[in-house]
Coordinates of N, CA and C in Angstrom, one line a residue:
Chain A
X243 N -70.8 40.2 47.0 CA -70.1 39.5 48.1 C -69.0 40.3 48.7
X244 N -68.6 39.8 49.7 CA -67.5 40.6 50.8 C -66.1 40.5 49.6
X245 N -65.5 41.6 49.6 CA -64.8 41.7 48.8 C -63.6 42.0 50.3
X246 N -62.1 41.9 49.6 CA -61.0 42.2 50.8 C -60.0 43.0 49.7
X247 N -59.4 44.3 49.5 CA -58.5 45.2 49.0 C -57.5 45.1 49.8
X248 N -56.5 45.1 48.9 CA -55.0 45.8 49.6 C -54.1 47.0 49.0
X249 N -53.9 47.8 49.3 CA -52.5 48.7 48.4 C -51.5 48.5 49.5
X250 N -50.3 48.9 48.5 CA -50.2 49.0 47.2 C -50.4 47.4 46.5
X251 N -49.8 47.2 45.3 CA -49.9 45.7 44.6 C -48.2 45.7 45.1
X252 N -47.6 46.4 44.7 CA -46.1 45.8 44.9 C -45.7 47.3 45.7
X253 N -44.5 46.6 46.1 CA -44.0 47.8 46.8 C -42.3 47.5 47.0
X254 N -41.4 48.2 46.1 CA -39.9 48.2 46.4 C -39.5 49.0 47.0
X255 N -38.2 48.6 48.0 CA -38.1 49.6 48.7 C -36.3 49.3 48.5
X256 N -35.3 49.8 49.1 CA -34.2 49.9 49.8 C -34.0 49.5 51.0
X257 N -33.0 48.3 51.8 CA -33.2 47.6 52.7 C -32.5 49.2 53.5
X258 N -33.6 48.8 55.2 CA -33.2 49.8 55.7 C -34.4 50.7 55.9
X259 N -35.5 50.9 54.7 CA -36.5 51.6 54.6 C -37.7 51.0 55.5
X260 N -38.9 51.8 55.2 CA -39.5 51.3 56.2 C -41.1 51.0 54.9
X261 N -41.9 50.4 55.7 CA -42.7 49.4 54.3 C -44.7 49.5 55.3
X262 N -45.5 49.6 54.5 CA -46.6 49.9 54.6 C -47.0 49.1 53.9
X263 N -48.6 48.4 54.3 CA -49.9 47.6 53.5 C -50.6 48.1 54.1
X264 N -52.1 48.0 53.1 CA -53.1 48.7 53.7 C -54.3 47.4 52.9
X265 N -55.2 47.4 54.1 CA -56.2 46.2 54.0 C -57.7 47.1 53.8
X266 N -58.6 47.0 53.0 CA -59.5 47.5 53.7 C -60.9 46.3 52.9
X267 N -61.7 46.3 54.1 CA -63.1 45.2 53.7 C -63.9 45.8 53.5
X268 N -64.6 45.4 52.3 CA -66.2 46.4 52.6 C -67.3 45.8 53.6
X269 N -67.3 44.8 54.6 CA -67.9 44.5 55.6 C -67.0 44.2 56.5
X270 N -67.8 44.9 57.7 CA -67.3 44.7 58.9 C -66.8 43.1 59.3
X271 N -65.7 43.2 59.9 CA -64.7 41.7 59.9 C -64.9 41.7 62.0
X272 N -65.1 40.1 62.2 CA -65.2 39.6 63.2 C -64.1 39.8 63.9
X273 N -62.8 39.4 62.7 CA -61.2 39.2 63.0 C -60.4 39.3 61.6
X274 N -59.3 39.9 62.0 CA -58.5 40.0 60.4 C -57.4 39.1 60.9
X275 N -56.5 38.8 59.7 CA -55.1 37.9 60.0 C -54.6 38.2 59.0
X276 N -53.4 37.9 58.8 CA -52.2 38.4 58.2 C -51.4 37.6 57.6
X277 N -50.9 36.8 56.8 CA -50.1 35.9 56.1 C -48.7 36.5 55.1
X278 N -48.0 35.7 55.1 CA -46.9 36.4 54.3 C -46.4 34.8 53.8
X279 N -46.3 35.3 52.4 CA -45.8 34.3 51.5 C -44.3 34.6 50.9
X280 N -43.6 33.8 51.0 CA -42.3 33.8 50.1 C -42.4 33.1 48.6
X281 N -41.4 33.9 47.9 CA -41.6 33.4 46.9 C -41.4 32.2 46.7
X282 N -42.3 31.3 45.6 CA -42.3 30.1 45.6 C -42.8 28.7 46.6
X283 N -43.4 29.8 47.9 CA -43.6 29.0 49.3 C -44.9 28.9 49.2
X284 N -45.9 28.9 50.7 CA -46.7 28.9 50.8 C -47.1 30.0 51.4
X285 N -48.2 30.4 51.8 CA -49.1 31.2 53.0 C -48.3 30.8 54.6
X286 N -47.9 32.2 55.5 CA -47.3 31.0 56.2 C -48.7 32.5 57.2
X287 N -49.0 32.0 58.5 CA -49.5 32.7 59.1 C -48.6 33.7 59.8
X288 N -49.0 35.2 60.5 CA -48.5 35.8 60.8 C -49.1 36.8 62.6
X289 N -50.4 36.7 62.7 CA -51.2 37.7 62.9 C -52.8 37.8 63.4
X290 N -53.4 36.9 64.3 CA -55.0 37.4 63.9 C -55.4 38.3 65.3
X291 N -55.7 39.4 64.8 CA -56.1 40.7 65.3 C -57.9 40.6 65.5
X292 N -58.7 40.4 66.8 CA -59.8 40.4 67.0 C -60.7 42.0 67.8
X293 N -59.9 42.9 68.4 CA -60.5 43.6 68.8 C -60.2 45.2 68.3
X294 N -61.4 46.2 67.9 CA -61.1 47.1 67.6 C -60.0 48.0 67.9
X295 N -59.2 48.4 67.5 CA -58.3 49.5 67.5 C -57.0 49.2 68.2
X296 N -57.2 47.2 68.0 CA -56.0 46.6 68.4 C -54.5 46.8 67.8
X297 N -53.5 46.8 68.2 CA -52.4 47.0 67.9 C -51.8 46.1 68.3
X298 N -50.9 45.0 67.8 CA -50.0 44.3 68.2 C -48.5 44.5 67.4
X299 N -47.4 43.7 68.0 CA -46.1 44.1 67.4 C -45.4 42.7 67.6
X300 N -44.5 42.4 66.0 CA -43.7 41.2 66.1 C -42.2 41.9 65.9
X301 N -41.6 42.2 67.1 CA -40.7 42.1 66.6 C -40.4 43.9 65.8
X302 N -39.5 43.8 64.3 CA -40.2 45.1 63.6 C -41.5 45.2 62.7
X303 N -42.2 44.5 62.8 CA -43.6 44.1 62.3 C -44.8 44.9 63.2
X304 N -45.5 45.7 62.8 CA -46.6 46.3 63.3 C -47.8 46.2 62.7
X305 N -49.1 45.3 63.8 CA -50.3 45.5 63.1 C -51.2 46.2 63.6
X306 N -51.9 46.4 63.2 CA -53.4 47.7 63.7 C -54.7 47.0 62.8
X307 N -55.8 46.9 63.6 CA -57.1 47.0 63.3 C -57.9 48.0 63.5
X308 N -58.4 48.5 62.6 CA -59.2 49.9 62.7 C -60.0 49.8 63.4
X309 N -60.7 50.8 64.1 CA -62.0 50.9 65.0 C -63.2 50.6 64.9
X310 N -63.3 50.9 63.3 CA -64.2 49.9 62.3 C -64.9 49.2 62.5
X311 N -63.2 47.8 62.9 CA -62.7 46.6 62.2 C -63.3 46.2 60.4
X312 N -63.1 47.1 59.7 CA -62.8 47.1 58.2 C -61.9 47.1 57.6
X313 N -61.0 47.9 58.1 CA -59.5 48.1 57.9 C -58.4 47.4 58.7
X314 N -57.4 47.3 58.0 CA -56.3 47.2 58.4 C -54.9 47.4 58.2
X315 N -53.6 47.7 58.7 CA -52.4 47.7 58.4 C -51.6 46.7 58.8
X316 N -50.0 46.8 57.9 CA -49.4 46.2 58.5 C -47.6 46.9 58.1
X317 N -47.7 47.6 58.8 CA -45.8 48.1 59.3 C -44.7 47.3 59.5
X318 N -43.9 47.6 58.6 CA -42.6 47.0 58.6 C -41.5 48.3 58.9
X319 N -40.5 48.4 59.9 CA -39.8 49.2 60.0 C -38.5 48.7 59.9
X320 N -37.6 49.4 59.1 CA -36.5 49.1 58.7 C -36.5 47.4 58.2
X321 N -36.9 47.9 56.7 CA -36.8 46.5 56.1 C -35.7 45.6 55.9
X322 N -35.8 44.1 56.1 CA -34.4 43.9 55.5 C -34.7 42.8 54.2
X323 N -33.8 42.4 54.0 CA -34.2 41.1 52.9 C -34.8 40.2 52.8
X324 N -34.8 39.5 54.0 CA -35.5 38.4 54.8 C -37.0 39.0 54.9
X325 N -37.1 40.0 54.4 CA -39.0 40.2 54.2 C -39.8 40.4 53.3
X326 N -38.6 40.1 52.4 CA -39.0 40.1 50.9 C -40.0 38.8 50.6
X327 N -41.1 39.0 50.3 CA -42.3 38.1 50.1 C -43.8 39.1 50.1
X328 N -45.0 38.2 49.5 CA -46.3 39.0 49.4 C -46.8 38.8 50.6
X329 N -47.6 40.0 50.9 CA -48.2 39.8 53.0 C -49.3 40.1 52.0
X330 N -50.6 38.9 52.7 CA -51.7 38.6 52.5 C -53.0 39.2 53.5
X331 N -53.4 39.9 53.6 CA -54.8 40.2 54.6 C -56.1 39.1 54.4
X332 N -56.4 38.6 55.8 CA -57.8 37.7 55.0 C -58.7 37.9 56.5
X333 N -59.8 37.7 56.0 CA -61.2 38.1 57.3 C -62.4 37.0 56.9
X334 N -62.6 36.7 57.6 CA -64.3 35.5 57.5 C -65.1 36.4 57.1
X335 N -66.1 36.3 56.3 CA -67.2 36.6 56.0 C -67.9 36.2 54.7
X336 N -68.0 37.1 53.6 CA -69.4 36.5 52.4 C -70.1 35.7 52.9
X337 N -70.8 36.1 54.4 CA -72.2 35.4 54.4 C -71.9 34.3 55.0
X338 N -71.0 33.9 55.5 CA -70.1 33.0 56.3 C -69.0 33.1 56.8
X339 N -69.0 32.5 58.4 CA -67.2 32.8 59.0 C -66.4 31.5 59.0
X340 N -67.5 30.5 57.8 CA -66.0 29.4 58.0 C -65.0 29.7 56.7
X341 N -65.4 30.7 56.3 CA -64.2 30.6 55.3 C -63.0 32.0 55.4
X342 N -62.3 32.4 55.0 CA -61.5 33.1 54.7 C -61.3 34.1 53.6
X343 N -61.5 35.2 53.3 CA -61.4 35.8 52.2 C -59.9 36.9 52.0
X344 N -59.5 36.1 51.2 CA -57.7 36.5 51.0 C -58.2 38.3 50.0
X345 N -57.2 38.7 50.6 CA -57.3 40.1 49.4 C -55.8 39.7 48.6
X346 N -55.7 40.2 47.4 CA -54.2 39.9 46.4 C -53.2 40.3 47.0
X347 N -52.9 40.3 47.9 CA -51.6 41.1 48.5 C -50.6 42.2 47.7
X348 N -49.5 42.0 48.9 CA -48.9 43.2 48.4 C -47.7 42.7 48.1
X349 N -46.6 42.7 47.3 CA -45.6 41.7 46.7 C -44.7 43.0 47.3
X350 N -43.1 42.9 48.6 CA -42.5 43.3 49.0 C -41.1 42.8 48.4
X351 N -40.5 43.7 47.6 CA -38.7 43.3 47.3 C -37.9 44.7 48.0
X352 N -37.0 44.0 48.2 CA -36.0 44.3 48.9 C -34.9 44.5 48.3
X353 N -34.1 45.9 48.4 CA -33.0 46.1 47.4 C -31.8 46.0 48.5
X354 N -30.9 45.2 48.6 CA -29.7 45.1 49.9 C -29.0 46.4 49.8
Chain B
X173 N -43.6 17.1 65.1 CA -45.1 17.2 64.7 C -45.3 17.9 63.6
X174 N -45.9 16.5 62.8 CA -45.8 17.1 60.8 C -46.7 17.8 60.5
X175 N -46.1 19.2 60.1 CA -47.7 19.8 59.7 C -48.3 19.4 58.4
X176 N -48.8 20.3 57.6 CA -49.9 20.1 56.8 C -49.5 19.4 55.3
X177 N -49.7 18.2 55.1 CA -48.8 17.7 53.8 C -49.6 17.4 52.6
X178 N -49.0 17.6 51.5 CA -50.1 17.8 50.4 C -49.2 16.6 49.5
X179 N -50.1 16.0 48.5 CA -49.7 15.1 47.4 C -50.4 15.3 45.9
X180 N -49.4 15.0 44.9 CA -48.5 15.0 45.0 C -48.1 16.2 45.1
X181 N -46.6 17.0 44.7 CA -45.9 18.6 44.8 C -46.5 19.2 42.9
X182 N -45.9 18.2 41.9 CA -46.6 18.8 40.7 C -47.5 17.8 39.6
X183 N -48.4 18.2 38.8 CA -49.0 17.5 38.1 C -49.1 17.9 36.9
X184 N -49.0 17.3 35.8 CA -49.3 17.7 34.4 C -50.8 16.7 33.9
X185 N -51.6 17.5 33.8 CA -53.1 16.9 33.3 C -53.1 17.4 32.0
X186 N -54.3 17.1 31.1 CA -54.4 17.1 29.4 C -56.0 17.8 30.0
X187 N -56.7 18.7 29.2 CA -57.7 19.3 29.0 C -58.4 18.1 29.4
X188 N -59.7 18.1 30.0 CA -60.3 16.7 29.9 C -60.4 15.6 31.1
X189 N -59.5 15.6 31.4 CA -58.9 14.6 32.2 C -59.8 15.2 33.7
X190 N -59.4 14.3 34.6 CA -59.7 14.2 36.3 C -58.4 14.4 36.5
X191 N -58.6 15.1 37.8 CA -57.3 14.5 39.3 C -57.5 14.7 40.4
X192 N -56.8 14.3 41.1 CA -57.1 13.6 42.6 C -56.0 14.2 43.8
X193 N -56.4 15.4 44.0 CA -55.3 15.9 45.2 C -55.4 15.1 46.6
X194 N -54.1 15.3 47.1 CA -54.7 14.9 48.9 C -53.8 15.8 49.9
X195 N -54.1 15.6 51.2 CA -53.6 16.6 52.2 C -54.1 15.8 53.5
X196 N -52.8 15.5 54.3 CA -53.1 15.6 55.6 C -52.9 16.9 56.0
X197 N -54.0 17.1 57.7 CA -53.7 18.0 57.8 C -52.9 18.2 59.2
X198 N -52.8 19.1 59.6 CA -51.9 19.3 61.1 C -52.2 18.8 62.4
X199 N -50.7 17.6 62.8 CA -51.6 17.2 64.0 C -52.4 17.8 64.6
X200 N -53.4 17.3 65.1 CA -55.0 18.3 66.3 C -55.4 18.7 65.8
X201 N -55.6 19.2 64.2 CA -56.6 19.9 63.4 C -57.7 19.0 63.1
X202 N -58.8 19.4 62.9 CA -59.6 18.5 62.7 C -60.6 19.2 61.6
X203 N -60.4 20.1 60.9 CA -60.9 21.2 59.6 C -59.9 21.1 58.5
X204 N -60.3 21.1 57.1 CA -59.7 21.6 56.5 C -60.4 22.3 55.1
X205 N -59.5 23.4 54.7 CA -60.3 23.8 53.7 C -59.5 24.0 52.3
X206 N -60.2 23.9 51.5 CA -58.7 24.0 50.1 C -59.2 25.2 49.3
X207 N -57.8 26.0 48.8 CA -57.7 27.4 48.0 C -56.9 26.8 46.9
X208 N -57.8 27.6 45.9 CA -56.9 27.6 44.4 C -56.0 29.2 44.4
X209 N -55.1 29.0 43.9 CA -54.3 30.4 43.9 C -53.5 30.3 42.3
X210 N -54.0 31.5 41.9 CA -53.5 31.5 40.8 C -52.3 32.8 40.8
X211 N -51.5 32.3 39.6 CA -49.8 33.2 39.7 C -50.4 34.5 40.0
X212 N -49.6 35.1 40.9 CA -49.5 37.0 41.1 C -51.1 37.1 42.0
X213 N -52.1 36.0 42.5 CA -53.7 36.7 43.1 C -53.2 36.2 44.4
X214 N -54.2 36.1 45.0 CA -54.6 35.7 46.1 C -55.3 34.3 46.6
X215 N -54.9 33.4 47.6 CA -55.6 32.9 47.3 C -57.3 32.6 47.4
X216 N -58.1 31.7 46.4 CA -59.3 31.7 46.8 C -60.0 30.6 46.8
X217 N -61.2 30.6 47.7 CA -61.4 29.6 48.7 C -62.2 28.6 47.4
X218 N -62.3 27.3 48.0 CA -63.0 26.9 47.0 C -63.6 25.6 47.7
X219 N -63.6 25.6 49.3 CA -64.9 24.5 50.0 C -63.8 23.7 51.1
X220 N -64.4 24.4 52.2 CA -64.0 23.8 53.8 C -65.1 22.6 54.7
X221 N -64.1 21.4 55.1 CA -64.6 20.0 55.5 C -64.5 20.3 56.8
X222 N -65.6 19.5 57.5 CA -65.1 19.6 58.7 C -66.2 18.7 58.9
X223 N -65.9 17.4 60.1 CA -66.6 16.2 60.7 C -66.9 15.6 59.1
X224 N -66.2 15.4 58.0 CA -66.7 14.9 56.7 C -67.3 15.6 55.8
X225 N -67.9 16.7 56.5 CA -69.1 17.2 55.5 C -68.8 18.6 54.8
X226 N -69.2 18.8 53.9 CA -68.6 20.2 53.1 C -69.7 21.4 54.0
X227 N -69.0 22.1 54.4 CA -69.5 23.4 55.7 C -69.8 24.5 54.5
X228 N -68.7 24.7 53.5 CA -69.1 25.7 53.2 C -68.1 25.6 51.7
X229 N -68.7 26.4 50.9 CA -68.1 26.1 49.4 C -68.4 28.0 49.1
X230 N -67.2 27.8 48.2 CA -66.6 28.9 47.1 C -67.1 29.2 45.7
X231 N -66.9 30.2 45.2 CA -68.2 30.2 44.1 C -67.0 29.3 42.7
X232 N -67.1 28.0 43.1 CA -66.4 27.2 41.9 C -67.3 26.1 41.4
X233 N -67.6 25.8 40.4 CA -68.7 25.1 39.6 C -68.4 23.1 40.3
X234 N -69.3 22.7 40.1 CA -69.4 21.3 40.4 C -68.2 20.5 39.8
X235 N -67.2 21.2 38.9 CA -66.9 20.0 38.3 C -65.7 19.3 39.8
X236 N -65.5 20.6 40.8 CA -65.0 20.4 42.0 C -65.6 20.2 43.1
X237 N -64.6 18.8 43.7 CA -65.6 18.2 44.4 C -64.3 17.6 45.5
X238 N -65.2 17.2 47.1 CA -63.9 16.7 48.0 C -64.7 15.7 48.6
X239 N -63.5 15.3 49.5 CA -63.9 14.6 50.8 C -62.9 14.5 52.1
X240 N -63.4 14.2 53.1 CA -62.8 14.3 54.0 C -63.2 13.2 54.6
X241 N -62.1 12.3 55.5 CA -62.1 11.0 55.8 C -62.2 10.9 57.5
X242 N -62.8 9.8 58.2 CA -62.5 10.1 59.6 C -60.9 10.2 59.7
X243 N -60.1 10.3 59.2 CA -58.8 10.6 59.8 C -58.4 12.2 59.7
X244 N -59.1 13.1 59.3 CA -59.2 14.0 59.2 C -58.7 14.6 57.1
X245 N -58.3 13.4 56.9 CA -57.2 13.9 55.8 C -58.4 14.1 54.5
X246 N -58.1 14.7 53.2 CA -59.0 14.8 52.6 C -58.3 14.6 51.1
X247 N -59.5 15.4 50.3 CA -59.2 14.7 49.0 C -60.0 16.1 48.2
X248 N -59.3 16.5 47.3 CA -60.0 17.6 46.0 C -60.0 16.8 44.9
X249 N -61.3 17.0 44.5 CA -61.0 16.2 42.9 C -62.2 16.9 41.9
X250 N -60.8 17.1 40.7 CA -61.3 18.0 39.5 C -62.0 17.6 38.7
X251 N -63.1 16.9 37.6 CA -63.6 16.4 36.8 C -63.2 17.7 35.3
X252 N -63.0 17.1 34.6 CA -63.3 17.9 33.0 C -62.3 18.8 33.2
X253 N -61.4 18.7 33.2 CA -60.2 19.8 33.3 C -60.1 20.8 32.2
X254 N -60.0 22.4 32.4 CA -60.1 23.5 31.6 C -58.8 23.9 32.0
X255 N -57.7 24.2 31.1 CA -57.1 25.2 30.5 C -57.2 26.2 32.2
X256 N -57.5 26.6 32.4 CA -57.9 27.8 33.4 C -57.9 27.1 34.4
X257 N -58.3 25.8 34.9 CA -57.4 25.1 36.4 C -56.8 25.4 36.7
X258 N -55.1 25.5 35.8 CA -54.2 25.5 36.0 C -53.7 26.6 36.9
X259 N -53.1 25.8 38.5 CA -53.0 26.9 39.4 C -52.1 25.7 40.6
X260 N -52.1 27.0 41.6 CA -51.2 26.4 43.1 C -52.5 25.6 44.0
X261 N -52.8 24.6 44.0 CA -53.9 24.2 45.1 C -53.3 24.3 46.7
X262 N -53.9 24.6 47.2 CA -53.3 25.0 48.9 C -54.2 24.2 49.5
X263 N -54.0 23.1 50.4 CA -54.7 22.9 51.7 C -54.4 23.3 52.9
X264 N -55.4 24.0 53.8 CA -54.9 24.1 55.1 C -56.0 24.1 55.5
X265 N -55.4 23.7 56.9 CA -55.6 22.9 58.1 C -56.4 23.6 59.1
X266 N -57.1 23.3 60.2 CA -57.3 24.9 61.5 C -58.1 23.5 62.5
X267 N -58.6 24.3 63.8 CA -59.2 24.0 64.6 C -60.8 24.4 64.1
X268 N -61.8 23.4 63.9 CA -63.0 23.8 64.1 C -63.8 25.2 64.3
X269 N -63.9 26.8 63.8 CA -64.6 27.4 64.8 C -65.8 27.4 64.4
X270 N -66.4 27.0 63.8 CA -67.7 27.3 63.2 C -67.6 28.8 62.9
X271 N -69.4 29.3 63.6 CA -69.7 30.3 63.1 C -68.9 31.8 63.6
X272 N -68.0 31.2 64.2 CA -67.4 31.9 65.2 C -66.0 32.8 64.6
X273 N -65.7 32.2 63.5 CA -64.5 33.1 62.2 C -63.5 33.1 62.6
X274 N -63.0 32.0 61.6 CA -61.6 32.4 61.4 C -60.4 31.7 62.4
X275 N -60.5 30.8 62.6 CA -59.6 29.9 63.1 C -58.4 30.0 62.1
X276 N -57.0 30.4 62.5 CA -56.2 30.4 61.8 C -55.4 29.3 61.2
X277 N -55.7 29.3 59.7 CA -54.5 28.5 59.0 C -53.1 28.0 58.7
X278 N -53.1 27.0 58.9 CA -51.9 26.0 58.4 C -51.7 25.9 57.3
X279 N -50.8 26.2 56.0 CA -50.9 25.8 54.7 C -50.0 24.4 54.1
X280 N -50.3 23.6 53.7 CA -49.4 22.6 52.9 C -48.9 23.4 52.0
X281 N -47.9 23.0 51.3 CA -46.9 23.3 50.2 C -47.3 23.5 49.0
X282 N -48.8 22.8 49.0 CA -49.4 23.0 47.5 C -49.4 21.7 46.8
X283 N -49.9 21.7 45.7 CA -49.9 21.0 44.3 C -49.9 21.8 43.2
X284 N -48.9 22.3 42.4 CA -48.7 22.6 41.3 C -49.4 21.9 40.3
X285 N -50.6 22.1 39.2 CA -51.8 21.5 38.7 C -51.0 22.5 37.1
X286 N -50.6 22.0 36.1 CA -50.6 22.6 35.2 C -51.4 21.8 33.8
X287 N -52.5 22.3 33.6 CA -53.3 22.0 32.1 C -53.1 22.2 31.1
X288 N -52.7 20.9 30.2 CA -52.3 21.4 29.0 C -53.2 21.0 27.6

C-alpha cells in the first residue's frame, strides 16, 4: 500500500535557526498538504500544494512540491517558539483519493 | 461558526467493553472521516462517511464500525475493546471531493480512549 515518509523524526533547533522536513511517497500524489500539530492539540491544516514544482510561502513557512509530485518539503526560516509542534505531510491515495495518508511527522522544539 | 466538535474529550473503558464516540462536523461540511492516532505516530485513517455511507475504510478489523446521520454528524463505535485501542480518536470534517483527493481537513479536539 501507499506508504508516506518523513525525515527527520525530530528535529531541535535554537530559536533563530532555520528548520527542514522532508516528505517523500512512494506513489505519485494528486495533491500533498501539510498539518502541524501542537503539543497536546490537534492536526490544524496548513498547506495543500496541487501542481508540480509548486512553491508556495506563509509568511516564514516555505512549501515545494516536487516535479514528481512524490515529494515534498517544508521550510521554516528563522524559527521561533511559536513553531514548536509535529508538521505532518498527508496525500490521497492507497488505491483511493477519499482518504488521506498521514506520514509520522517531524516533532519541532525550539530552544529560546 | 463552530467548527468540528467531538464527544466526549476523555474516556476510561475496561478491556471488553463498547464505546460510542461522536463528532459534529464543520458548518458546510458535509464529509467526515475518523483517524486513530496513537502517542509519538501519525495519524491513521480508519473509514470516511459521506451522504451516510462508509466511502472508504482503513485497514482496521470490524470490531470498528460508524455512522453518519442526515445531519451530517456521526458516530465511531468500538465493540470488544483491546488493550491496543487505547489512542487519540480525531474526527474531521471536509467538503465532499470524491475521487478527486483530498479535500482538506478540519480536526475536532479528539477523544482520549484509554483501555484498561
Amino acid at each position: 500500500g501507499q506508504q508516506v515518509m518523513q525525515i527527520p523524526q525530530y528535529q531541535h533547533v535554537q530559536e533563530g535557526e532555520d528548520f527542514t522536513t522532508y516528505c517523500n511517497s512512494s506513489t505519485t500524489l494528486s495533491n500533498i498538504q501539510w498539518y502541524k500539530q501542537r503539543p497536546g492539540g490537534h492536526p490544524v491544516f496548513l498547506i495543500q500544494l496541487v501542481k508540480s514544482g509548486e512553491v508556495k510561502k506563509q509568511k516564514r513557512l516555505t512549501f515545494q512540491f516536487g516535479e514528481a509530485k512524490k515529494n515534498s518539503s517544508l521550510h521554516i526560516t528563522a524559527t521561533q517558539t511559536t513553531d514548536v509542534g509535529t508538521y505532518f505531510c498527508a496525500g490521497p491515495g492507497g488505491g483511493s483519493n477519499y482518504k488521506l495518508t498521514f506520514g509520522k511527522g517531524t516533532l519541532l522544539t525550539v530552544n529560546p | 461558526d463552530a467548527g468540528v466538535t467531538q464527544s466526549p474529550t476523555h474516556l476510561i473503558k475496561t478491556r471488553g467493553q463498547q464505546v460510542t464516540l461522536r463528532c459534529s462536523p464543520k458548518s458546510g461540511h458535509d464529509t467526515v472521516s475518523w483517524y486513530q492516532q496513537a502517542l509519538g505516530q501519525g495519524p491513521q485513517f480508519i473509514f470516511q462517511y459521506y451522504e451516510e455511507e462508509e466511502r472508504q475504510r482503513g485497514n482496521f478489523p470490524d470490531r470498528f464500525s460508524g455512522h453518519q446521520f442526515p445531519n451530517y454528524s456521526s458516530e465511531l463505535n468500538v465493540n470488544a475493546l483491546l488493550l491496543g485501542d487505547s489512542a487519540l480518536y480525531l474526527c474531521a470534517s471536509s467538503w465532499w471531493s470524491g475521487t478527486g483527493g483530498g479535500s482538506p481537513l478540519h480536526f475536532g479536539n479528539g477523544t482520549r480512549l484509554t483501555v484498561t
